Amino acid sequence: MAFWRARKFSWGRLSGFLLVFALLGLRIVDPIFVERLRLQAFDQFQRLNPREITPYPVVILDIDDRSLNEVGQWPWPRTTIAELTDRVFQAGAAAMAFDIVFSEPDRLSPGSVAIDNPGISNEIRSQLMQLPSNDAVLARSFSRNRVVLGETSVRSGLQASEVERDIQKVPHAIIGPDPEPYLLKFPELVQNLPILNEVAQGRGVFTVLPDADGIYRRVPIVMMVEGALRLSLSLELLRVATGGDAFAIRSNDAGIDGVVVAGQVIRTQGDGTVWTRFSASDPNRFVSAANLLQGRVPQNRLAGHLVLVGTSAIGLEDFRATPLGVPMAGVEIHAQLLENILGGALLKRENTADGKELITTAAMTILVIALAPMLHAGVLIISTLVLVSAYGTYAYLMFFWQSELVDPTFPIAATMLTVMLMSSTNYLREERRRNRIRNAFGQYVTPALVAQLTDSMDALKLGGERRDLSVLFSDVRGFTTLSEGFRDDPQGLTKLMNELLTVMSEPILNSGGTIDKFMGDAVMAFWNAPLEAKDHPRASCRAALEMVRAVGEFNRSRMETSVPGTPHHPIQIGVAVNTGPCFVGNMGSRSRFDYTALGDTVNVASRLEGQTKRYGMSIIIGERTAQIVDGEFALLELDLIRVKGKTEPERIYGVMGGERLAGTDGFKALSEVGVDMLAAYRTGQWQKALELIAELERQAARLDLDLQDYCALFRKRSERLVKLPEDPDWGGVYDALEK
């Protein structure tokens, strides 16, 4: 027996060691998903403890939406840029950098205007040609001031050897081995006009590359562009502002160690990048260009500051995803880098960090393998949680105290995988039972409801039961017409419907409803199952109102974000609610079943939804629902109809609004007119009914309620009936022969 135990013990440990070796190999390869987990952990650290917003002498001169409205659309004339530059330095700025490239001549220069307008007289053309170009005016402004021009690198597909241009270089020194093999390289540089390049005191590259997940965390502060060493825009601005003539690169056998500018050593990663510690976007960093041009900037606001010129205007789309989870204007990323450098707040990740984390992973997983045979499953799990929590806390404290990035994800994930392998299946039995419930209902009800079902399995009766439900059906009107607009873009239609169904589902789930199923563009839901909800008629009506409101907001959002000139079809929905007894439970075959509701109440709700368009109503409810919620919602009796498949008529109501509208004198008066109109209609007083229909329209107009389709329907019926012989069997019941 002891031998058998030893063998079992040996195989268990062997499987654990095999897993550890596989995990260590995975970390050495470091695939994208492992890197992303690590980066997301670093992002979470920044979100938990973002850099404090501290005043630094860094200002963003912002070409914002206000500036575009006041000065004009972009690009502005270079004379305006020259005026902006002069005003910056008149306000006492130390130096100024442009997160913009002036790579093409200004088409608004006098000479260009003369060429582009052949209809002007020769005299005026001659005078215009003699005036200095706007670019020359801007160059004169640059020559008087400390200006750094921005440049960007692109991947054009050309090799560096194919591009023969004079790249102006900044004097520099190299301390250590040749850094070129380690630096980021870009084959082509988009430069400014030569007339501007020649007079600028500095030229910096503002290219920032995102990580694999599209988030901007690291900024290269030194790089190779077309075979030349270049500084980033922020670092070049700092160099020019401090009067430095050169910079230095420190390197070692592991790569770049740091960059020396203005006597300050800025430590970098091996490839010359730095990790920026972000703070929240701060309006105090920004000064509107329009305010500066119009003299609305307070005195000393720019005095002694480093000024970065960029844009936050929505139309210019210069926004980047950041670790804080919110996009920032690209120029603000450069401003935050400068603040990091000036405040010594850059994040650090040592070149040896990967090796240390491999050793940590091996130590933690081997410890679990050693303890697993000696501890009960519960004790092992608790001990492991303490271990990984301690390591996670250590990683966060290193960030908090030392601004050092230590990966908590892979050592913790490897340790948890190891303990899962070494744990017995007995411990996981309860979790599997709970997962079964979550999997059964997680797609249909709210997380809170799933939690209740998990805690109380007796609340779910498999096989079904009879229960009063409030059933909701909702459908998109004119879906065929809408889908025709996406004839050549099926993916676009799928995306639109997924977004719309999400908008329609949230009010249901937020009110405790259960989504039974999606049927193309339609939704079926019910309340009071699987758990009891005594207030289910009111909850369903509130959800219906919120669905209509949410779809309206969705339409407005689509309109605001739609491309000008493209067709836009507002989406309208019809919603019906009916309350009554149903049979609800798991129904289907042994291999596949759904949790659903059946019964006459469900059928009537479906038929009522089909009548919403006919009556011009967004929401129609059945008689029993109306009896329960009357007084708490603005209800208008609509008709007495006999839906298809039913012999007994159903009194239906339109939900016009909530309790606030229901309590107004205006709506009470409108409701009385509606009741009188229906009474006249049902008793064959057609002329009186027509008069009351007109009054109903007037009352609705005062309340800004749309009853035009409803009134038109009854006017048409009354005008037709008044021409027919009197029917002694007339009872005012409408037979809805269509679904």
CSV table of N, CA, C and O in Angstrom, one decimal, residues 404-440:
chain,number,residue,atom,x,y,z
A,404,GLU,N,8.6,51.0,-10.2
A,404,GLU,CA,9.2,49.9,-10.9
A,404,GLU,C,8.1,48.9,-11.3
A,404,GLU,O,7.2,48.6,-10.6
A,405,LEU,N,8.2,48.5,-12.6
A,405,LEU,CA,7.2,47.6,-13.1
A,405,LEU,C,7.6,46.1,-13.0
A,405,LEU,O,8.6,45.7,-13.5
A,406,VAL,N,6.9,45.4,-12.1
A,406,VAL,CA,7.1,44.0,-11.9
A,406,VAL,C,5.9,43.2,-12.3
A,406,VAL,O,4.8,43.6,-11.9
A,407,ASP,N,6.0,42.2,-13.1
A,407,ASP,CA,4.9,41.5,-13.7
A,407,ASP,C,4.3,40.6,-12.6
A,407,ASP,O,4.9,39.7,-12.2
A,408,PRO,N,3.0,40.9,-12.2
A,408,PRO,CA,2.4,40.0,-11.3
A,408,PRO,C,1.6,38.8,-12.0
A,408,PRO,O,1.3,37.8,-11.3
A,409,THR,N,1.3,39.0,-13.3
A,409,THR,CA,0.4,38.1,-13.9
A,409,THR,C,0.9,36.7,-14.2
A,409,THR,O,0.3,35.7,-13.8
A,410,PHE,N,2.1,36.6,-14.7
A,410,PHE,CA,2.5,35.2,-15.1
A,410,PHE,C,2.9,34.4,-13.9
A,410,PHE,O,2.5,33.2,-13.8
A,411,PRO,N,3.7,34.9,-12.9
A,411,PRO,CA,3.9,34.0,-11.7
A,411,PRO,C,2.7,33.6,-11.0
A,411,PRO,O,2.5,32.5,-10.6
A,412,ILE,N,1.7,34.5,-10.9
A,412,ILE,CA,0.5,34.2,-10.3
A,412,ILE,C,-0.3,33.2,-11.1
A,412,ILE,O,-0.9,32.2,-10.6
A,413,ALA,N,-0.4,33.4,-12.4
A,413,ALA,CA,-1.2,32.5,-13.3
A,413,ALA,C,-0.6,31.1,-13.3
A,413,ALA,O,-1.3,30.1,-13.2
A,414,ALA,N,0.8,31.1,-13.3
A,414,ALA,CA,1.5,29.8,-13.3
A,414,ALA,C,1.2,29.0,-12.0
A,414,ALA,O,1.0,27.8,-12.0
A,415,THR,N,1.3,29.8,-10.9
A,415,THR,CA,1.0,29.2,-9.6
A,415,THR,C,-0.4,28.6,-9.5
A,415,THR,O,-0.6,27.5,-9.0
A,416,MET,N,-1.4,29.4,-9.9
A,416,MET,CA,-2.7,29.0,-9.8
A,416,MET,C,-3.0,27.8,-10.7
A,416,MET,O,-3.7,26.9,-10.3
A,417,LEU,N,-2.4,27.7,-11.9
A,417,LEU,CA,-2.6,26.6,-12.8
A,417,LEU,C,-2.0,25.3,-12.1
A,417,LEU,O,-2.5,24.2,-12.2
A,418,THR,N,-0.8,25.5,-11.5
A,418,THR,CA,-0.2,24.4,-10.8
A,418,THR,C,-1.1,23.8,-9.7
A,418,THR,O,-1.2,22.6,-9.5
A,419,VAL,N,-1.6,24.7,-8.9
A,419,VAL,CA,-2.4,24.3,-7.7
A,419,VAL,C,-3.7,23.6,-8.2
A,419,VAL,O,-4.3,22.7,-7.6
A,420,MET,N,-4.3,24.1,-9.4
A,420,MET,CA,-5.4,23.5,-9.9
A,420,MET,C,-5.1,22.0,-10.4
A,420,MET,O,-6.0,21.1,-10.2
A,421,LEU,N,-4.0,21.9,-10.9
A,421,LEU,CA,-3.6,20.5,-11.4
A,421,LEU,C,-3.4,19.6,-10.2
A,421,LEU,O,-3.8,18.4,-10.2
A,422,MET,N,-2.8,20.1,-9.1
A,422,MET,CA,-2.5,19.3,-7.9
A,422,MET,C,-3.7,19.1,-7.0
A,422,MET,O,-3.7,18.3,-6.1
A,423,SER,N,-4.7,19.9,-7.2
A,423,SER,CA,-5.9,19.8,-6.3
A,423,SER,C,-6.8,18.6,-6.7
A,423,SER,O,-6.8,18.1,-7.8
A,424,SER,N,-7.5,18.1,-5.7
A,424,SER,CA,-8.4,16.9,-6.0
A,424,SER,C,-9.7,17.4,-6.7
A,424,SER,O,-10.1,18.5,-6.5
A,425,THR,N,-10.3,16.5,-7.4
A,425,THR,CA,-11.6,16.8,-8.0
A,425,THR,C,-12.7,17.0,-7.0
A,425,THR,O,-13.7,17.7,-7.3
A,426,ASN,N,-12.5,16.5,-5.8
A,426,ASN,CA,-13.6,16.7,-4.8
A,426,ASN,C,-13.8,18.2,-4.5
A,426,ASN,O,-14.9,18.6,-4.2
A,427,TYR,N,-12.7,18.9,-4.4
A,427,TYR,CA,-12.8,20.4,-4.1
A,427,TYR,C,-13.5,21.1,-5.2
A,427,TYR,O,-14.2,22.1,-5.0
A,428,LEU,N,-13.4,20.7,-6.5
A,428,LEU,CA,-14.0,21.4,-7.6
A,428,LEU,C,-15.5,21.0,-7.8
A,428,LEU,O,-16.1,21.6,-8.7
A,429,ARG,N,-16.0,20.0,-7.1
A,429,ARG,CA,-17.4,19.5,-7.3
A,429,ARG,C,-18.4,20.6,-7.1
A,429,ARG,O,-19.3,20.9,-7.9
A,430,GLU,N,-18.3,21.4,-6.0
A,430,GLU,CA,-19.2,22.4,-5.7
A,430,GLU,C,-19.1,23.5,-6.7
A,430,GLU,O,-20.2,24.1,-7.1
A,431,GLU,N,-17.9,23.9,-7.2
A,431,GLU,CA,-17.8,24.9,-8.2
A,431,GLU,C,-18.4,24.5,-9.5
A,431,GLU,O,-19.0,25.3,-10.2
A,432,ARG,N,-18.3,23.2,-9.9
A,432,ARG,CA,-18.9,22.7,-11.1
A,432,ARG,C,-20.4,22.8,-11.0
A,432,ARG,O,-21.1,23.2,-12.0
A,433,ARG,N,-21.0,22.5,-9.8
A,433,ARG,CA,-22.4,22.6,-9.6
A,433,ARG,C,-22.9,24.1,-9.8
A,433,ARG,O,-23.9,24.4,-10.5
A,434,ARG,N,-22.1,25.0,-9.3
A,434,ARG,CA,-22.5,26.4,-9.4
A,434,ARG,C,-22.3,26.9,-10.9
A,434,ARG,O,-23.1,27.7,-11.4
A,435,ASN,N,-21.3,26.4,-11.5
A,435,ASN,CA,-21.1,26.8,-12.9
A,435,ASN,C,-22.2,26.3,-13.8
A,435,ASN,O,-22.6,26.9,-14.8
A,436,ARG,N,-22.8,25.1,-13.4
A,436,ARG,CA,-23.9,24.6,-14.2
A,436,ARG,C,-25.1,25.6,-14.2
A,436,ARG,O,-25.7,25.8,-15.2
A,437,ILE,N,-25.4,26.1,-13.0
A,437,ILE,CA,-26.5,27.1,-12.9
A,437,ILE,C,-26.1,28.4,-13.6
A,437,ILE,O,-26.9,28.9,-14.4
A,438,ARG,N,-24.9,28.8,-13.5
A,438,ARG,CA,-24.5,30.1,-14.2
A,438,ARG,C,-24.6,29.9,-15.7
A,438,ARG,O,-25.0,30.8,-16.4
A,439,ASN,N,-24.1,28.8,-16.2
A,439,ASN,CA,-24.1,28.5,-17.6
A,439,ASN,C,-25.6,28.5,-18.1
A,439,ASN,O,-25.9,28.9,-19.3
A,440,ALA,N,-26.5,27.9,-17.3
A,440,ALA,CA,-27.9,27.8,-17.7
A,440,ALA,C,-28.6,29.1,-17.8
A,440,ALA,O,-29.4,29.3,-18.7
